[in-house]
Every structure is written in structure tokens, then in C-alpha cells.
Coordinates of C-alpha atoms and ligand atoms in Angstrom, one line a residue:
X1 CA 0.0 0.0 0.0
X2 CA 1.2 3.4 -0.6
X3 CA 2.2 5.4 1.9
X4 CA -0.1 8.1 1.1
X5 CA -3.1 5.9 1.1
X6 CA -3.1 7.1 5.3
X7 CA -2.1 10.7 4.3
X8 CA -4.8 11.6 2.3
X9 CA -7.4 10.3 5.2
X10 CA -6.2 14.0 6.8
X11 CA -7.3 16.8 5.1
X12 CA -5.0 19.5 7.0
X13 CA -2.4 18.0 4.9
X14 CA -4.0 19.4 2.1
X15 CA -5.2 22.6 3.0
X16 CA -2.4 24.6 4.1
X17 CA -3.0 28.5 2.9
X18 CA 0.4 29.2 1.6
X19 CA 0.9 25.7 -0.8
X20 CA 4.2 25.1 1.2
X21 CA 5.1 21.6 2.5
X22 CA 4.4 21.2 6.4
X23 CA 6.1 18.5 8.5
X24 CA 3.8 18.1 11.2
X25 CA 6.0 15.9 13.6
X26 CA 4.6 16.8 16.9
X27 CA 1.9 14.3 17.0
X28 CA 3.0 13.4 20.9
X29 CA 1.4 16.7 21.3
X30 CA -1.9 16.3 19.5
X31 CA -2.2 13.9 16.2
X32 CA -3.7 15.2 12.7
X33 CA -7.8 14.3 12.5
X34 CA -9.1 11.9 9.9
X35 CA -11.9 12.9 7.5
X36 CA -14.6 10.3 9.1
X37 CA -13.7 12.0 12.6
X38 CA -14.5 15.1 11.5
X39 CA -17.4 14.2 9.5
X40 CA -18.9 12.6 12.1
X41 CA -18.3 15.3 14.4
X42 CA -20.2 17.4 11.9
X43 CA -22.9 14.9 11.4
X44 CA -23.7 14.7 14.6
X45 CA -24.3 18.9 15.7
X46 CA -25.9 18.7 11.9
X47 CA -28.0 16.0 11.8
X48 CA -28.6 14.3 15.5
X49 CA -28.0 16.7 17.8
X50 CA -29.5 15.8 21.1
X51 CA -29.1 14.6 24.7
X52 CA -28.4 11.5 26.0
X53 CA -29.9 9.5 28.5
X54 CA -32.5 11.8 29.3
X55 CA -35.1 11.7 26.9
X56 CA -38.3 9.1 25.3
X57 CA -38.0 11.0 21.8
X58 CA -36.8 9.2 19.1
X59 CA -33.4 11.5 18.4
X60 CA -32.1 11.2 22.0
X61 CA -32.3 7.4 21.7
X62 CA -30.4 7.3 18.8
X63 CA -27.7 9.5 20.4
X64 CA -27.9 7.3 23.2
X65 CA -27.0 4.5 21.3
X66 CA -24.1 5.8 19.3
X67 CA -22.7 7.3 22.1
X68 CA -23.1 3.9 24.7
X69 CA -21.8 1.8 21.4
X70 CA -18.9 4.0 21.8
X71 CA -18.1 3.1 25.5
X72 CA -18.3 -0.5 24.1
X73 CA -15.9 0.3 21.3
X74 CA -13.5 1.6 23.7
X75 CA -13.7 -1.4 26.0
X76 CA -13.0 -3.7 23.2
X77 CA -10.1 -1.8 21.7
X78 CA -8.2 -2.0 25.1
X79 CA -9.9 -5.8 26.2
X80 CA -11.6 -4.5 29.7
X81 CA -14.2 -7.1 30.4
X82 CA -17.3 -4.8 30.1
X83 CA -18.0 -1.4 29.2
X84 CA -18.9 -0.2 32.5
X85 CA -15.4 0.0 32.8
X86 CA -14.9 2.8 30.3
X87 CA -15.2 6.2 32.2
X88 CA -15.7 9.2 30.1
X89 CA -13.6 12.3 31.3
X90 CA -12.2 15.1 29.6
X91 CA -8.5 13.7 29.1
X92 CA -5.3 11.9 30.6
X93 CA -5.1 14.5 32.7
X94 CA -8.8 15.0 34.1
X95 CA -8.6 10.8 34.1
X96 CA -5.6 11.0 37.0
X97 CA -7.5 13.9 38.9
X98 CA -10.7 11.9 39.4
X99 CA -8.4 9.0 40.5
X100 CA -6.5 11.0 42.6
X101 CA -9.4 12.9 43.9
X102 CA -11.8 9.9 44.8
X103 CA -9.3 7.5 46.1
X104 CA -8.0 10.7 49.0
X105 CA -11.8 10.6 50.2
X106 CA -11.1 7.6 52.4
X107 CA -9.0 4.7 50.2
X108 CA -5.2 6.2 51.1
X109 CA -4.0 7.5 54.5
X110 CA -1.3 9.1 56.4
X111 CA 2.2 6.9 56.2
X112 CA 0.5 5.5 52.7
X113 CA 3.5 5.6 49.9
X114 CA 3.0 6.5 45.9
X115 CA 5.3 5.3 43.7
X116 CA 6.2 7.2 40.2
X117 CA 8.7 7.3 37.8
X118 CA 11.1 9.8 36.8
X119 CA 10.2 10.1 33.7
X120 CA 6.4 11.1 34.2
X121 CA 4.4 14.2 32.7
X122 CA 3.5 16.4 34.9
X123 CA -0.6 14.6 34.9
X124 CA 0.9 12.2 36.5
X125 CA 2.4 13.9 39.5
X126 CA 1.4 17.1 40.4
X127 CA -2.2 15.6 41.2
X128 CA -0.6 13.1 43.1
X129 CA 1.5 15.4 45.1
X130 CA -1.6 17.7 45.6
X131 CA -2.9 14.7 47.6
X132 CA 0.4 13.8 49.6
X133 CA 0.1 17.2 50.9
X134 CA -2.9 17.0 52.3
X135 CA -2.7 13.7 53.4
X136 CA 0.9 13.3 54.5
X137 CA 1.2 10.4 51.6
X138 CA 5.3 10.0 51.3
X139 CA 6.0 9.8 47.5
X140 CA 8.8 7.9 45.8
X141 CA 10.4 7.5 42.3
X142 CA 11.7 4.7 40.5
X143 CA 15.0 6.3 38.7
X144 CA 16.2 6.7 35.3
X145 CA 19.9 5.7 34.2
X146 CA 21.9 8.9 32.5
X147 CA 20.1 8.1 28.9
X148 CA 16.4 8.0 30.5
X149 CA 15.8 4.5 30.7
X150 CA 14.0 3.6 33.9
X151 CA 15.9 1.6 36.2
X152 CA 13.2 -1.0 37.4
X153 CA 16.3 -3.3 39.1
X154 CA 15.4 -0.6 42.2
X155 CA 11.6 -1.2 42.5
X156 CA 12.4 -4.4 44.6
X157 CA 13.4 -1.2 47.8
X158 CA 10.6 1.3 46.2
X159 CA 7.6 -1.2 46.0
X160 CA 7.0 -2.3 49.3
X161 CA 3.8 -3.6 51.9
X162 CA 3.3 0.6 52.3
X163 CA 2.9 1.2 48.9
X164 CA -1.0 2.2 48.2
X165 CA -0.6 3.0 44.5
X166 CA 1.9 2.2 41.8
X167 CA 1.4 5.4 38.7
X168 CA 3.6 4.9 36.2
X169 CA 3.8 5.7 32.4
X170 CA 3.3 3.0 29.2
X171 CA 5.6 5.4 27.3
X172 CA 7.6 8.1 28.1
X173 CA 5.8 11.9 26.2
X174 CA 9.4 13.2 26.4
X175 CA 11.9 10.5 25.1
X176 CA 9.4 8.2 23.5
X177 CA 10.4 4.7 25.8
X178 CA 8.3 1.8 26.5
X179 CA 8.5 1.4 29.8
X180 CA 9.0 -2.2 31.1
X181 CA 5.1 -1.5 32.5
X182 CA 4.5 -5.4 33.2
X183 CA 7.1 -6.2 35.6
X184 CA 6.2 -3.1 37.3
X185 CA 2.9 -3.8 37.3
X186 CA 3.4 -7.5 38.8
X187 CA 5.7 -6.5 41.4
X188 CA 3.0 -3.9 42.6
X189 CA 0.6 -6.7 42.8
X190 CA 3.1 -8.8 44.9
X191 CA 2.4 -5.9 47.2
X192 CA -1.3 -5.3 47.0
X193 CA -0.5 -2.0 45.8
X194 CA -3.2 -0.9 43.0
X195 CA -1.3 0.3 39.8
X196 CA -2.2 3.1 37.5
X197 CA -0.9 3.1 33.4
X198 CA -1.1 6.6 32.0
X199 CA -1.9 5.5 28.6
X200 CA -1.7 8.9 26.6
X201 CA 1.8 8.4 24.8
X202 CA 0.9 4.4 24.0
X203 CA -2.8 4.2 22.8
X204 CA -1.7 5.1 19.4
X205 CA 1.3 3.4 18.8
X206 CA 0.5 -0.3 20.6
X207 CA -1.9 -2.5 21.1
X208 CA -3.2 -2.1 25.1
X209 CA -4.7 -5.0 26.5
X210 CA -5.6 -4.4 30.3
X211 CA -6.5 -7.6 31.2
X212 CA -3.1 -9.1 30.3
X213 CA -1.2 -6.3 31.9
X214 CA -3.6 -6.7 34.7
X215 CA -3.5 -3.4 35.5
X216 CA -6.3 -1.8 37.7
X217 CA -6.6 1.7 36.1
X218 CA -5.4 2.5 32.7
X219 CA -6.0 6.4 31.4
X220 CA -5.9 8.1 28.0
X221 CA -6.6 11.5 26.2
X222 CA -8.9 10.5 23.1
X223 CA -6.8 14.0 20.7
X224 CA -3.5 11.9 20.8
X225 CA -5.4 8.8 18.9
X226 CA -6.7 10.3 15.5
X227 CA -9.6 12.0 17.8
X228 CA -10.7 15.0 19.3
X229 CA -9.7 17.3 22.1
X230 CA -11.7 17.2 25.6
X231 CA -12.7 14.0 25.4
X232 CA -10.3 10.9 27.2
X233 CA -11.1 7.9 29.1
X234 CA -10.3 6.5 33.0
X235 CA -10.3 2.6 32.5
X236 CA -11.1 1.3 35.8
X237 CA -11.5 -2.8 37.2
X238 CA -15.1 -2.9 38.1
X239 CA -14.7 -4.4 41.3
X240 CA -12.3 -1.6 42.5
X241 CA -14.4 1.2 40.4
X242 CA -17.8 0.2 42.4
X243 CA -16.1 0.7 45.7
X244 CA -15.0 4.4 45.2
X245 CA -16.9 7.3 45.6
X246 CA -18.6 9.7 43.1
X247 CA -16.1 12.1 41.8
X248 CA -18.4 15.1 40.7
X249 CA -22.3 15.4 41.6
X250 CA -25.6 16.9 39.9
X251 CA -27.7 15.3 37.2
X252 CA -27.1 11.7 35.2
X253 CA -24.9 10.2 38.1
X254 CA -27.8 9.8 40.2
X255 CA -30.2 7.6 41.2
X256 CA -33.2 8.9 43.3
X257 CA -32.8 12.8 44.7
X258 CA -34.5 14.2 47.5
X259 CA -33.9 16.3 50.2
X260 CA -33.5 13.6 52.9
X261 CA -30.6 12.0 50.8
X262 CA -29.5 10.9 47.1
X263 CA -28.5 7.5 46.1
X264 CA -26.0 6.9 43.2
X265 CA -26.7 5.2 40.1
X266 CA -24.3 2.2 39.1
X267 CA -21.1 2.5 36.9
X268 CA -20.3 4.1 34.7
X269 CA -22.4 7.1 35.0
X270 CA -21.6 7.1 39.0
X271 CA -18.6 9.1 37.7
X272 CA -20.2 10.8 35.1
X273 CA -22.0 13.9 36.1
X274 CA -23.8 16.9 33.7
X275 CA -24.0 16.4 30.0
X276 CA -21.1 14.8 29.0
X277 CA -19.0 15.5 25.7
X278 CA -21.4 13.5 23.0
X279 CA -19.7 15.0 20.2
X280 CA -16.5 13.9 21.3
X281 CA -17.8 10.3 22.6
X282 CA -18.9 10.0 18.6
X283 CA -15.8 11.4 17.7
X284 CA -13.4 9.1 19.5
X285 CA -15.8 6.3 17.8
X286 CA -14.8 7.2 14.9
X287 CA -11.2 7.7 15.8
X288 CA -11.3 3.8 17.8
X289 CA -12.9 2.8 14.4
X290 CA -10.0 4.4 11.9
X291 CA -7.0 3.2 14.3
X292 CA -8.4 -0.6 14.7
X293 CA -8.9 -0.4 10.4
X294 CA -5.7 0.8 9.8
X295 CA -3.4 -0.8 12.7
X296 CA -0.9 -3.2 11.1
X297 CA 0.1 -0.5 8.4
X298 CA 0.2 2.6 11.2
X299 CA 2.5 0.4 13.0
X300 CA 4.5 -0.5 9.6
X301 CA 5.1 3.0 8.5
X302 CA 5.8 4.3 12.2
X303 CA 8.3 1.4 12.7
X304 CA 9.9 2.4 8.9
X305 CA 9.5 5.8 10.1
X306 CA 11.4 5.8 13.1
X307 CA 14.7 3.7 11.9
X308 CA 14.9 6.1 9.2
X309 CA 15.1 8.9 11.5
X310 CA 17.4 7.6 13.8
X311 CA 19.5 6.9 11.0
X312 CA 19.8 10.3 9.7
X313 CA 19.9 11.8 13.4
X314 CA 23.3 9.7 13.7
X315 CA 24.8 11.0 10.5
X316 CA 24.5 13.9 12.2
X317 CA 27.6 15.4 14.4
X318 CA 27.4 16.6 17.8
X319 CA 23.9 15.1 18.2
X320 CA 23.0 13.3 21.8
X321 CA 19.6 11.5 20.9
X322 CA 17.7 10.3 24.4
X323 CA 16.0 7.6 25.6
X324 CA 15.8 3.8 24.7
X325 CA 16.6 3.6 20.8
X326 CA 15.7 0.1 21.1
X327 CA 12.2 0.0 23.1
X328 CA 10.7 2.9 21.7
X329 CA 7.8 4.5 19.7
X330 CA 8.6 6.8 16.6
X331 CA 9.3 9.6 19.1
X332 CA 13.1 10.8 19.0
X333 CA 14.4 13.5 21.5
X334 CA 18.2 15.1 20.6
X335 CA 20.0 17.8 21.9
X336 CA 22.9 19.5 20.2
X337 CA 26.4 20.2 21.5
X338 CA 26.3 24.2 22.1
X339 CA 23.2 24.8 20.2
X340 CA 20.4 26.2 21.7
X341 CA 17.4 23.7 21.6
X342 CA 14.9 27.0 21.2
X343 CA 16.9 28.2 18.6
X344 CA 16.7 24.9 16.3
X345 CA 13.0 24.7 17.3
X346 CA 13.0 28.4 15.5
X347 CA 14.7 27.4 12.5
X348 CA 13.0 24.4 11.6
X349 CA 10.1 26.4 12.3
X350 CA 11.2 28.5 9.3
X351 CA 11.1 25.4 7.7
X352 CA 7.7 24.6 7.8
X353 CA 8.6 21.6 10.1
X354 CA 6.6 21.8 13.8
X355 CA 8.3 19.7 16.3
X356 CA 8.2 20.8 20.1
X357 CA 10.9 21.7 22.0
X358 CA 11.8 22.4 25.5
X359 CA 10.7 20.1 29.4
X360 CA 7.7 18.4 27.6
X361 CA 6.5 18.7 30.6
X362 CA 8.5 16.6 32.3
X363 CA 10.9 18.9 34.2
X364 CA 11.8 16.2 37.2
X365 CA 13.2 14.4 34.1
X366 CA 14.9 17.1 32.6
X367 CA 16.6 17.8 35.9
X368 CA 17.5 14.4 36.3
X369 CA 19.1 14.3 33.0
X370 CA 20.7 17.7 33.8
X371 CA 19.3 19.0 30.8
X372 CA 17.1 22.1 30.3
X373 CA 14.8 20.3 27.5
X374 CA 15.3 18.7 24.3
X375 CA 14.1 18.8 20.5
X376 CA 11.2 16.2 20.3
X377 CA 10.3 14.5 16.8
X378 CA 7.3 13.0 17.2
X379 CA 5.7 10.6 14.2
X380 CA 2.7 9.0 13.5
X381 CA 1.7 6.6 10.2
X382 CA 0.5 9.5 8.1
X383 CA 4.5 10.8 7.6
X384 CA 6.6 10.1 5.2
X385 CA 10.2 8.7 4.3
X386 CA 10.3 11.5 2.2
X387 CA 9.4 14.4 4.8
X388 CA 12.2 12.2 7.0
X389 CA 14.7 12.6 4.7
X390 CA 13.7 16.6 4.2
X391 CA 14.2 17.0 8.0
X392 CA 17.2 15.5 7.9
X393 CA 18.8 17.9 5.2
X394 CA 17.5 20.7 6.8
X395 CA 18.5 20.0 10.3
X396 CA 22.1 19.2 9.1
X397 CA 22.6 22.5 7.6
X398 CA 20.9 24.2 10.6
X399 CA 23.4 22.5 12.6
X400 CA 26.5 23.2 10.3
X401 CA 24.9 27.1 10.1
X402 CA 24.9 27.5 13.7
X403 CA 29.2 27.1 14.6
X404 CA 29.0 26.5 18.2
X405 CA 31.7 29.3 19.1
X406 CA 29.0 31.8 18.2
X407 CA 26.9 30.7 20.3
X408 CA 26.2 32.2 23.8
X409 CA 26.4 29.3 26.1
X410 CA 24.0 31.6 28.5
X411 CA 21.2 31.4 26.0
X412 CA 20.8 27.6 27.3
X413 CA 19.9 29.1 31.0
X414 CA 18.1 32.0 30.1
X415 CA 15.4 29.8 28.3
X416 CA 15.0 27.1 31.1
Ligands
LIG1 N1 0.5 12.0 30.2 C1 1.2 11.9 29.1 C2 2.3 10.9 29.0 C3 1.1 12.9 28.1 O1 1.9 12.8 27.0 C4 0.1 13.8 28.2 C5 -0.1 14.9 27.1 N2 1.1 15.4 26.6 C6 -0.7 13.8 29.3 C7 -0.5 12.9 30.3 C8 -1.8 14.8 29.5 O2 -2.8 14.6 28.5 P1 -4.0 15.7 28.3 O3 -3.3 17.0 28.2 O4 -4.6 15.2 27.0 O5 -4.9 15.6 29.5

């Protein structure tokens, strides 16, 4: 198949103003939207537009339905063994909040320990440390080695009978790892500590199975998966999901109101309060629908993708590239010897290349690499050899333009 044929599914591709080539290769960020996302989006304020759950006419069911077939969707792409699993928040980030927030209201306790990684985005601490403030939680971190790689020989002394909750990341938003999730995951268990996956780096790039990671909460952000913003998912093992509290309150996630007391309908919708995000529940449908179609040759092109950047990256002196080059996604993070990483985000900017540069949110990794940030390139299946290539030629004459002598070693500091 030509590696257009995933391409021309993306009509910003086409539709630049100025005719000029862009290399979109920050999809770690936020990946491009598909056609039948957007036309489904579009379909659904022009053609169905109404509530769910709430009313007998004829529209609202059908909503209902495509939007609950969703849930199910959802379930099946990442094996949980029922839909009522599938939790419907506004992202990765909103998805560790309502965690973090229901399990302080009575499930963790003073003297309790949290285990994260060094190499987590910021979702996945500052809630966590929000929480061990208030609670007196004690918070530890598995380490990375000088390249980034986590250093899981340690967990054995971090993982221990104290340890409430295990939060770790599949991969890594800044350097593009897999982490070695399982045997973190099983050693947790060992523990009867419960174990959180933040999923947003991974769900496009591999299969997820919860069941066989047997994982108890696995979280996602539905715009880094072909779909749109503001709508993600908190994946959740029924059994533990039934015994937490509500996270928000007001209409759908109740039962019976009255003034004497309120009782709480079942899952999901126990955590799902107000109208929820329909047009981006049908939207991630759509996205679920164009990743499962297209999986073997997304994987394919990314795989083709990433040795071919890597390769030019090395031809390249003076480069440093981060992380795990063997365990990875098609995500590539490099410094420069004396070049400024804002000025080469600049100049490939000029380019018409977008890649993101800087802490990636991740500064506790960026400190423990003794770095102030990197360049990030990251792919998805709808790039090309060809746009690799590009990069590659312009990035080497960017380098060879820039002589480190005339550049201002303070410029690194004054940009951190
Ligand atoms: N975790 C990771 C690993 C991420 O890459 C991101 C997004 N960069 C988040 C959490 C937060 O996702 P969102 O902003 O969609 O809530």
C-alpha cells in the first residue's frame, strides 16, 4: 500500500494556505484528524443533535445508542471485560484527577507511599503530590539511568507492603520509551498495591490490553489517537471502580434525589455527572474505528518511520539522541552540542517543520538528566520517508549554520 493511502485520510495535509510543504512531527502533542472523525463530528451537531440518557424521543435514543456503542468500542479496543469500565472524562489529565481525587476521600492515608517514575508528565504527579500534601502520603520515584531509561532493578526497595498506589507511564511523552510497565505492574501486585498506566503516549502506537497487563486503572486523552480534544477515558477494574466514591455530583450520576438523601446510580455514570462530551464520545468512535482499520500498516510506516530517523539523526555530528533507541515509539528527543534547543525549534520552524521543544512537561526528568529540554520529533503513520529525509537535510545544515563558538552558552539558562 502506498504510503499516502493514510495521508490523504487528513485533510489539514492538504489545506495549508500558503501551498508550502508542512512537517507536522509533533503528534506526541496532539495527532492530525481523519476525515470520518470530522465528519462525524459534523454529522452529529448537523444532523442528530441531542441529549443523551434523558429523553423518550426518538433522536435522544439514537444518540444514546451511538454514544453507549462508543463506551463498548472503547472497551473492546483495550480488552476491559465490560463497558462499564470505560469512564468518560475530559482527558489523561482530568482521568488521573478523578483517581487521585476519589481515592483521598477515604482509600489512602497518612504513612501511605505513591510510587512514580522519573520520567512522568506532569498529569501524573502534580495531582498526586496535591494529595500527599494534604494527606501526609510520602512519594517515591523509581529512577532513570543517565540516557532516560527507567531503572526498574530498584523497585524491589521502592515497591514495598506501604505502597498504596503504583502510577507509572506505558511510554515516556518526552523521550518516546516503553517502559518495562509489566514487571512493574506484577511486582506492585506482589504488594497489594493498586497500579495506574497513564496510557496517553501508548494508545496510538501499541496494542493495550488491560487484562493481560492486569492493570487496575489504565488512562488516555482520546486527541492523541486520530480524535478530538476534551474527550479521554479512566479505565477502571469494576470491582475496585464500584467501591469508590462519586467524583463530581448533579444530574445523570444519580439515582433517586431528594432532600432527605440521594443515592448513586451504578457504573459508569456514578462518575459521570452533567452532559457529557457527545460529540467527542462519537468522535473518538470514529477515531477507535480508523486506528483498529488501519493498525498493522500505522505500525508498519511508524516502525519504517522511526529507523529512518534515527539513522539520519546519527549521521548527524554533535547530536546526543535520548531515551531507549531500542524500546521505543517513533518519538526521538536530541540535543545539540552548544546549540540552543529553542533556537533549532526556531529554525526548523522556518522550515515549515513543527516539532516541540523544551521540558515536555517533564521537568523532574529534565533535571534528572541535567538537561534544560530537548528537541522532540514526534511521528505517526500518516508521515513520510520523504518528509524524514527533508528533515534530515535541513537539520544538518541548521546544525553546520549555527558554529557552536558563536553561540552564547548563557542562552541555554536563560530559556529554562
Ligand atoms: N500523560 C502523558 C504521558 C502525556 O503525554 C500527556 C499529554 N502530553 C498527558 C498525560 C496529559 O494529557 P492531556 O493534556 O490530554 O490531558
Amino acid at each position: 500500500m502506498s504510503e499516502l493511502f493514510l495521508r490523504q485520510q487528513f485533510p489539514i495535509f492538504y489545506q495549508q494556505n500558503d501551498g508550502s510543504p508542512w512537517l507536522y512531527f509533533d503528534n506526541g502533542a496532539t495527532t492530525q484528524k481523519p476525515q470520518s472523525v470530522i465528519d462525524t463530528i459534523s454529522c452529529f451537531y448537523s444532523k442528530q443533535n441531542a441529549n443523551v440518557h434523558r429523553a423518550s424521543h426518538r433522536v435522544s435514543a439514537d444518540t444514546t445508542n451511538a454514544f453507549e456503542q462508543v463506551r463498548k468500542e472503547v472497551a473492546a479496543l483495550i480488552n476491559a471485560s465490560s463497558e462499564k469500565e470505560i469512564i468518560w472524562t475530559k482527558g489523561t489529565t482530568e482521568s488521573i484527577n478523578l483517581l487521585a481525587s476519589v481515592l483521598a476521600k477515604g482509600h489512602v492515608e497518612s504513612g501511605d507511599e505513591i510510587v512514580l517514575s522519573a520520567l512522568e508528565h506532569h498529569a501524573n504527579i502534580v495531582p498526586w503530590q496535591q494529595i500527599a500534601n494534604e494527606l501526609g502520603l510520602r512519594i517515591k520515584v523509581i529512577p532513570v539511568n543517565k540516557d532516560g531509561v527507567l531503572q526498574v532493578a530498584n523497585i524491589k526497595s521502592l515497591i514495598t507492603n506501604k505502597t498504596a498506589l503504583v502510577a507509572v507511564s506505558h511510554v515516556s511523552n518526552a523521550l518516546g520509551n516503553i517502559n518495562p510497565i509489566s514487571h512493574i505492574i506484577a511486582h506492585a501486585k506482589k504488594h497489594g498495591a493498586l497500579t495506574l498506566i497513564d496510557g496517553a503516549q501508548a494508545i496510538a502506537h501499541l496494542p493495550v490490553d488491560v487484562q493481560a497487563l492486569d492493570c487496575d486503572f489504565y488512562v488516555f486523552s482520546g486527541h492523541k489517537m486520530f480524535g478530538p480534544t476534551g474527550i479521554g477515558v479512566l479505565y477502571g477494574r469494576q470491582v475496585l471502580l464500584d467501591g469508590l466514591p462519586p467524583y463530581q455530583s448533579g444530574g445523570e450520576m444519580i439515582e433517586k434525589v431528594s432532600f432527605s438523601g440521594t443515592t448513586f446510580q451504578g457504573l459508569p455514570f456514578k462518575f459521570e455527572a452533567g452532559t457529557p462530551n457527545i460529540a467527542g464520545v462519537l468522535g473518538l468512535g470514529a477515531a477507535v474505528s480508523f486506528l483498529k482499520a488501519h493498525q498493522s500498516s500505522i505500525h508498519e510506516q511508524e516502525q519504517a518511520l522511526y529507523t529512518a530517523l534515527v539513522t539520519g539523526l546519527r549521521s548527524i555530528s554533535g547530536i546526543r539522541l535520548w531515551g531507549d533507541l531500542e524500546n521505543s515509539v517513533c518519538v526521538q528527543s536530541f540535543t545539540v552540542d552548544g546549540i540552543n534547543n529553542q533556537d533549532l525549534g526556531l529554525l526548523l520552524n522556518e522550515h515549515n517543520i513543527a516539532v516541540r521543544v523544551g521540558h515536555h512537561c517533564a521537568m523532574p526528568l529534565m533535571e534528572a538528566l541535567s538537561i534544560v529540554g530537548t528537541v522532540r520529533v514526534s511521528l505517526s503513520g500518516y508521515n513520510t520517508l520523504p518528509e524524514i529525509h527533508h528533515f534530515i537535510d535541513v537539520l544538518q545544515g541548521i546544525v553546520s549554520s549555527l558554529r557552536p563558538e558563536t553561540i552564547n552558552a548563557s542562552q541555554d539558562l536563560a530559556s529554562a
